[in-house]
PDB file of C-alpha atoms in Angstrom:
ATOM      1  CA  UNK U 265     136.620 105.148  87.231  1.00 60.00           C
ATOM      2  CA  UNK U 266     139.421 104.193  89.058  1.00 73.00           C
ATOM      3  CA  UNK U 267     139.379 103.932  93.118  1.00 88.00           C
ATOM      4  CA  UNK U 268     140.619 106.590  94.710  1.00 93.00           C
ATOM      5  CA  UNK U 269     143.688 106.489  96.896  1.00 95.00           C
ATOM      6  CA  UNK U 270     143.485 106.550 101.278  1.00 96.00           C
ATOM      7  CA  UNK U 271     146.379 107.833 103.275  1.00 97.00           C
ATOM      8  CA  UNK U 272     146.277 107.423 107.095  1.00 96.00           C
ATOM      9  CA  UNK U 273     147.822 110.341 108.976  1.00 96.00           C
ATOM     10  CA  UNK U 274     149.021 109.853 112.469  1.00 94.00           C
ATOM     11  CA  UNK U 275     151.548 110.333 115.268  1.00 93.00           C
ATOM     12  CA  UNK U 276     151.576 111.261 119.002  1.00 91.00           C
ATOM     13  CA  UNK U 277     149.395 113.863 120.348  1.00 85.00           C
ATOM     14  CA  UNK U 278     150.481 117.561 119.786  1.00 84.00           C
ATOM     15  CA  UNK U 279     152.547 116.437 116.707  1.00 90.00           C
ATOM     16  CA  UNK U 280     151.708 118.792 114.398  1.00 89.00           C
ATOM     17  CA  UNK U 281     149.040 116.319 112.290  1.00 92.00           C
ATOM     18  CA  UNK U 282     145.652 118.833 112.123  1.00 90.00           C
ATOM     19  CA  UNK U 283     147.873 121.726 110.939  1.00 92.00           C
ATOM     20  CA  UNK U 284     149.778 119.940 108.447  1.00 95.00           C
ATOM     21  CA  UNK U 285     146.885 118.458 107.225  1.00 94.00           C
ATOM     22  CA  UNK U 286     145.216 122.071 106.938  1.00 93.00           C
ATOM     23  CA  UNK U 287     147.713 123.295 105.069  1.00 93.00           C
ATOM     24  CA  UNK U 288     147.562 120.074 102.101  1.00 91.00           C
ATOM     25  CA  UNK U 289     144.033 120.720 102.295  1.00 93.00           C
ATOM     26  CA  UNK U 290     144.523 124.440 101.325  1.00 93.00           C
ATOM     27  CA  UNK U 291     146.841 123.518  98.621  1.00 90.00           C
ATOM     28  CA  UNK U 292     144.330 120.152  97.529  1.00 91.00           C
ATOM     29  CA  UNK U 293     140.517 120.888  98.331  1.00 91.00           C
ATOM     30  CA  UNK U 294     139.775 118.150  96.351  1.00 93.00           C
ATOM     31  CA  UNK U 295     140.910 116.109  98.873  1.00 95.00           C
ATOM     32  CA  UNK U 296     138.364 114.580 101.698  1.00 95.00           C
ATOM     33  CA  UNK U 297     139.059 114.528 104.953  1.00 94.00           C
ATOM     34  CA  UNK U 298     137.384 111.772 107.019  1.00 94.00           C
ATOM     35  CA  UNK U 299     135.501 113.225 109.947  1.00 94.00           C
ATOM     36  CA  UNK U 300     135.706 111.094 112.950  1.00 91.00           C
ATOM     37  CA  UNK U 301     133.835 109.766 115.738  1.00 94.00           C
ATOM     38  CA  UNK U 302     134.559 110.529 119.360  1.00 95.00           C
ATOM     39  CA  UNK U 303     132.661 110.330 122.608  1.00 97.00           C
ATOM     40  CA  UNK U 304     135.177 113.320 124.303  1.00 94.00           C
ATOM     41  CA  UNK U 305     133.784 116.215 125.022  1.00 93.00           C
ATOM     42  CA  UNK U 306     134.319 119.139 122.419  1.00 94.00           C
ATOM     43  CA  UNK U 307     136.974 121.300 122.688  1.00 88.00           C
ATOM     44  CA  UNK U 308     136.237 124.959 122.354  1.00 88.00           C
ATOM     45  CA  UNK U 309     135.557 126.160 119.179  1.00 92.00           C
ATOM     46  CA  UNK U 310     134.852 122.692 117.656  1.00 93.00           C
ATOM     47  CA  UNK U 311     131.996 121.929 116.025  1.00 94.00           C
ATOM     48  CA  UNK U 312     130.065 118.727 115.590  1.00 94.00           C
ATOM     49  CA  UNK U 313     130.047 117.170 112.236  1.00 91.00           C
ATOM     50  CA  UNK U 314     133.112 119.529 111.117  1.00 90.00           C
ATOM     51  CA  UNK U 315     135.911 118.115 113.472  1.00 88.00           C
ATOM     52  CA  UNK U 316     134.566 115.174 114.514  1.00 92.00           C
ATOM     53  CA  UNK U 317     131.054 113.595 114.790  1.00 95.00           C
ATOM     54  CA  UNK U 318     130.342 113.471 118.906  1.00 97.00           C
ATOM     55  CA  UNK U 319     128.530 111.040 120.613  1.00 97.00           C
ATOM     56  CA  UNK U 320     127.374 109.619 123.341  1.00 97.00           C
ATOM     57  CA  UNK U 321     129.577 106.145 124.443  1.00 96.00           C
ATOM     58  CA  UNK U 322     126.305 104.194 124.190  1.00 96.00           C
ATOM     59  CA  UNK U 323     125.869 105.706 120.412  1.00 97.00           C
ATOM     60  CA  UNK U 324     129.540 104.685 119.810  1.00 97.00           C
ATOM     61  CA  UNK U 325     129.018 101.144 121.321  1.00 97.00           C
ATOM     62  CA  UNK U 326     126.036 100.868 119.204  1.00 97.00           C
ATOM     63  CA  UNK U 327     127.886 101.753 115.624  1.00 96.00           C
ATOM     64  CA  UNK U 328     130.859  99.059 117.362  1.00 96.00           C
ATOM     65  CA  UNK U 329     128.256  96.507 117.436  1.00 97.00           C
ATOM     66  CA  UNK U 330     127.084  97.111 113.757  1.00 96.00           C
ATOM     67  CA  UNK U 331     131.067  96.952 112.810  1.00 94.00           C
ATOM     68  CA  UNK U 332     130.407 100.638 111.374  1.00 95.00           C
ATOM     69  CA  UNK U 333     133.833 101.777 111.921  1.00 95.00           C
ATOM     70  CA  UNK U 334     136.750 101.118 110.056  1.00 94.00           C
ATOM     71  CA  UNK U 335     138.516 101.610 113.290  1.00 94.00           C
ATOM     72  CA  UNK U 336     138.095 102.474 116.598  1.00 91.00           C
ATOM     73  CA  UNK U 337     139.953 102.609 119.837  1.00 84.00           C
ATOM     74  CA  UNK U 338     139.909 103.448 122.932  1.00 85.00           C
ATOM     75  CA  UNK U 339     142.315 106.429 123.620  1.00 74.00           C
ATOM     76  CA  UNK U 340     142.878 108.750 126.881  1.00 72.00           C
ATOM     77  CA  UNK U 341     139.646 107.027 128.119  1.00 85.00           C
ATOM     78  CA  UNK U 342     137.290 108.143 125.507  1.00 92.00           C
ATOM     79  CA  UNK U 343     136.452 106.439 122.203  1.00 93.00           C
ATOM     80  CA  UNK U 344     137.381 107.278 118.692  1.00 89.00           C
ATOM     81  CA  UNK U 345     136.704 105.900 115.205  1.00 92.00           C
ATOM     82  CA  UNK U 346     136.103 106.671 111.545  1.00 94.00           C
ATOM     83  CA  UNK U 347     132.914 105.707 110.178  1.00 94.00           C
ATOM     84  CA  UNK U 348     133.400 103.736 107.082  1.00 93.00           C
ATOM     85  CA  UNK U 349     130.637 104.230 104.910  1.00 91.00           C
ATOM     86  CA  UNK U 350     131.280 107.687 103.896  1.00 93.00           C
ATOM     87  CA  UNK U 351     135.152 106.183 103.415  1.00 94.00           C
ATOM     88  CA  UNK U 352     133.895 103.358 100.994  1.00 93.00           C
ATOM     89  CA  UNK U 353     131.925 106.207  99.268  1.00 94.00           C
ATOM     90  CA  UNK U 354     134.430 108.369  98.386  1.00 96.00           C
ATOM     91  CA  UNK U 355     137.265 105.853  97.650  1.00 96.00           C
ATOM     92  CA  UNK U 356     134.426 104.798  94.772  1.00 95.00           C
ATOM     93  CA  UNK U 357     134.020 108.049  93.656  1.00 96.00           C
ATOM     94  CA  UNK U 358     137.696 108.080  92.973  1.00 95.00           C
ATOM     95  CA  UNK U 359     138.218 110.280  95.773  1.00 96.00           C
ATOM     96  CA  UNK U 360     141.664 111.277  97.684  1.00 95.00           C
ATOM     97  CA  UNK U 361     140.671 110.685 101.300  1.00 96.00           C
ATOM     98  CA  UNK U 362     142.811 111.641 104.109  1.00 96.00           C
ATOM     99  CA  UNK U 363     142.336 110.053 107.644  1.00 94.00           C
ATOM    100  CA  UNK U 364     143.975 111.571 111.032  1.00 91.00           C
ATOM    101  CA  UNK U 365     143.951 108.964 113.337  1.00 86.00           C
ATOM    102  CA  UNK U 366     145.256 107.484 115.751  1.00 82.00           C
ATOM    103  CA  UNK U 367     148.543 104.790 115.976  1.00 85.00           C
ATOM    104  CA  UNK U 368     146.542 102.337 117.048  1.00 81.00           C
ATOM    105  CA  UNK U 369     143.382 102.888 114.364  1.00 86.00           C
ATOM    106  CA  UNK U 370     145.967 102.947 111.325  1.00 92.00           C
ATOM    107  CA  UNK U 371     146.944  99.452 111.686  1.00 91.00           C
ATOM    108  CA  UNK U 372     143.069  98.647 111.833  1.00 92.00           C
ATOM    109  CA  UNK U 373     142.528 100.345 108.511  1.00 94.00           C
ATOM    110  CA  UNK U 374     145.419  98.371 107.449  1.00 91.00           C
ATOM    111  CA  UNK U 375     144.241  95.365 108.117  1.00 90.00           C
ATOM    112  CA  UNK U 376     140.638  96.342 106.545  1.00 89.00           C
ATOM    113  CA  UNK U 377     142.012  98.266 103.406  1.00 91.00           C
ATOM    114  CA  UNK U 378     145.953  96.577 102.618  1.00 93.00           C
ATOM    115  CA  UNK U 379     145.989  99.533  99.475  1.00 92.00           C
ATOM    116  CA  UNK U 380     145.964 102.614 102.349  1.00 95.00           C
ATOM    117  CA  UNK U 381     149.157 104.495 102.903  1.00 97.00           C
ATOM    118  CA  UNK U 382     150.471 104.860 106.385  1.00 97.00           C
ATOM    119  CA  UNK U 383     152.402 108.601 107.232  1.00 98.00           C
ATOM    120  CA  UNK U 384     153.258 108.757 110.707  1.00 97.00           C
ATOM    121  CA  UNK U 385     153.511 112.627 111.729  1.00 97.00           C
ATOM    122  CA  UNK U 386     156.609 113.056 114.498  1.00 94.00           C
ATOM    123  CA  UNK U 387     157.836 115.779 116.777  1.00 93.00           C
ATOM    124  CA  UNK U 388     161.574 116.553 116.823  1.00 89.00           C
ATOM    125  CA  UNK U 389     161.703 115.338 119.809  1.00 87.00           C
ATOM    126  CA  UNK U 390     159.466 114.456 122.955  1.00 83.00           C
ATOM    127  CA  UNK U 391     160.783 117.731 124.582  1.00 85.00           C
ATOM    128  CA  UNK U 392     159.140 119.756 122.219  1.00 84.00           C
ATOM    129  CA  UNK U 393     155.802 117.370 122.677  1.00 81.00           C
ATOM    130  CA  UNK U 394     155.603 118.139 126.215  1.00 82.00           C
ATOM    131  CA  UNK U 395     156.454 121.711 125.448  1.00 84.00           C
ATOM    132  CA  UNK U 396     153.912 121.657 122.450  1.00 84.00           C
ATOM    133  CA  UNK U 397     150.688 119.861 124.791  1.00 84.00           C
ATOM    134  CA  UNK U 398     151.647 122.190 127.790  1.00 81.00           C
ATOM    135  CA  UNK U 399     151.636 125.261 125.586  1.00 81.00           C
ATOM    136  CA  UNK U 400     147.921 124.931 123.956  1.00 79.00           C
ATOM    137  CA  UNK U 401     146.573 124.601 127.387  1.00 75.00           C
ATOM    138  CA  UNK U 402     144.010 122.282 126.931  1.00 78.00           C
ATOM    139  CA  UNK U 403     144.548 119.383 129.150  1.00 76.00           C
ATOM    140  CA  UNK U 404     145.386 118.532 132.353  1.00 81.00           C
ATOM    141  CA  UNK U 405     148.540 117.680 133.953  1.00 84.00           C
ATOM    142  CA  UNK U 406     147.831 114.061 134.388  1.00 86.00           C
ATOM    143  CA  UNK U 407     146.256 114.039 130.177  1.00 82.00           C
ATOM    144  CA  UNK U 408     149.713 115.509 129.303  1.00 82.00           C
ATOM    145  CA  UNK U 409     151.957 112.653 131.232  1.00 85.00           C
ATOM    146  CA  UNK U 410     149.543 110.175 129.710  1.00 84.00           C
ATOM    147  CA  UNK U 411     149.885 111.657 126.295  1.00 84.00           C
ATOM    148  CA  UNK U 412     153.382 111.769 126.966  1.00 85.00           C
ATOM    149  CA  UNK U 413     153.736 108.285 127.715  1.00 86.00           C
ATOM    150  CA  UNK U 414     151.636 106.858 124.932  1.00 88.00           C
ATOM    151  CA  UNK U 415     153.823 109.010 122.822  1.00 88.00           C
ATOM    152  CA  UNK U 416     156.800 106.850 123.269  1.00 89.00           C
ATOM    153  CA  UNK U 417     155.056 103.429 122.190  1.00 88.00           C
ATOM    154  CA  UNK U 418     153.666 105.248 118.943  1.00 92.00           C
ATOM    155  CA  UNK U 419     156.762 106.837 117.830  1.00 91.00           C
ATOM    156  CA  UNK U 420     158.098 102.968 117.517  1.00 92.00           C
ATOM    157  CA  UNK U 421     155.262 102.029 115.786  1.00 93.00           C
ATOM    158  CA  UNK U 422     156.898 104.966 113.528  1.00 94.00           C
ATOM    159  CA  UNK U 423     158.228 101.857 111.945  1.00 95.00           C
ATOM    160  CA  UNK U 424     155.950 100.111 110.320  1.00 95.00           C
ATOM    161  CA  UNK U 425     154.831 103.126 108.537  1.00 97.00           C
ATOM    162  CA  UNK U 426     155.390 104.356 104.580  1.00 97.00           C
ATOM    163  CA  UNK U 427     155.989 107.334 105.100  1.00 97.00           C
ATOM    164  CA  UNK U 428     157.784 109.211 108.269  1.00 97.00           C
ATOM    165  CA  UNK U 429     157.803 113.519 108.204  1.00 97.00           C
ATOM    166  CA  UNK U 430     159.831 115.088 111.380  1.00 95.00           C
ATOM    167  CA  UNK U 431     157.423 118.197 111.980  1.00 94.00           C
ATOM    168  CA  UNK U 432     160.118 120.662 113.357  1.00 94.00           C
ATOM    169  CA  UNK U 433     159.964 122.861 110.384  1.00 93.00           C
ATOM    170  CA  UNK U 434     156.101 123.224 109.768  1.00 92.00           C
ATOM    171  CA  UNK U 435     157.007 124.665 106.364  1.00 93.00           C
ATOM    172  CA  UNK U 436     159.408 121.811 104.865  1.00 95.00           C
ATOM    173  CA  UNK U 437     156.754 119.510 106.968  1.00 95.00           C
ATOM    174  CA  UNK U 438     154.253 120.538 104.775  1.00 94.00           C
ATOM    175  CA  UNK U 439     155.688 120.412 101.538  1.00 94.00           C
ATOM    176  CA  UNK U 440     157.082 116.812 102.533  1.00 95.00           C
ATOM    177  CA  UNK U 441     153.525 115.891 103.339  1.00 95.00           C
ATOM    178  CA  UNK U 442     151.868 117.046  99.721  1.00 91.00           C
ATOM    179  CA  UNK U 443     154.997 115.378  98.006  1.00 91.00           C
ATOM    180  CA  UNK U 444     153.492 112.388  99.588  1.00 94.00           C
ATOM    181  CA  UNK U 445     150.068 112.769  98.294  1.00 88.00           C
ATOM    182  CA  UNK U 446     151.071 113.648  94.777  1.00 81.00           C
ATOM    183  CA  UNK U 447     153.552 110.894  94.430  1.00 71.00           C
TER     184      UNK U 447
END
């Protein structure tokens, strides 16, 4: 059986990734989506396990110490990393597995698994971040500036990526994104 293929899905904050993503997954649910690790507190109507695996930052440290994550970071002052077991499993299996990470975790996998493929998710512009973050009302003031500013240094890292898709058409966005996956 041949190994199956890992693409690495990132970009700032309030970019657009989880709903693109949704929408390949609707189209591919063959595909796997790796569940992450975080030690942030859930966000309403998340659910542990589904979006991400919680934990406490002593539970994180410990996987750290075991090097159980493909890659981890710390980000906005919590901690979040994909557990690379279940990763190592599927890409056996043959499996298409999708990871939304981070900037700084997709180099990481990078550097762990050279054959992944790097798509860095953008906003039109960072405008339409900060009007994007402000509008889903989930975070402070002081989260959005930081998200803001941590925006900037990703969207160079833009890059050093395969693949780039502008999300300011969620529609063509989309479709861009599965012609990625199915080329």
């Amino acid at each position: 059986m041949a190994e199956g293929l890992l693409y690495v899905i990132s970009g700032p904050s309030g970019a657009g990734k989880g709903t693109l993503v949704s929408r390949v997954l609707e189209e591919h649910p063959d595909y796997v989506l790796s569940i992450s690790a975080t030690t942030r507190a859930p966000r309403q109507g998340e659910v542990d396990g589904v979006h991400y695996h919680f934990m406490s930052i002593d539970e994180f440290e410990d996987v750290i110490e075991k090097d159980g994550f493909i890659e981890w970071a710390q980000v906005h002052s919590n901690y979040y990393g994909t557990p690379l077991a279940p990763i190592e499993e599927h890409l056996a299996a043959g499996d298409t597995v999708l990871l939304e990470i981070d900037v700084q975790g997709a180099f990481q996998v990078l550097d762990k698994l050279p054959q992944a493929k790097l798509v860095f998710i953008a906003p039109p512009s960072l405008e339409e971040l900060e009007r994007r973050l402000r509008g889903r009302a989930t975070d402070s003031d002081e989260v959005i500036d930081q998200r803001l500013a941590n925006a900037k240094g990703e969207m160079e890292a833009s890059k050093d990526y395969d693949y780039v898709i502008v999300n300011d058409d969620l529609e063509r966005a989309a479709k861009e994104l599965s012609h990625v996956f199915d080329s």
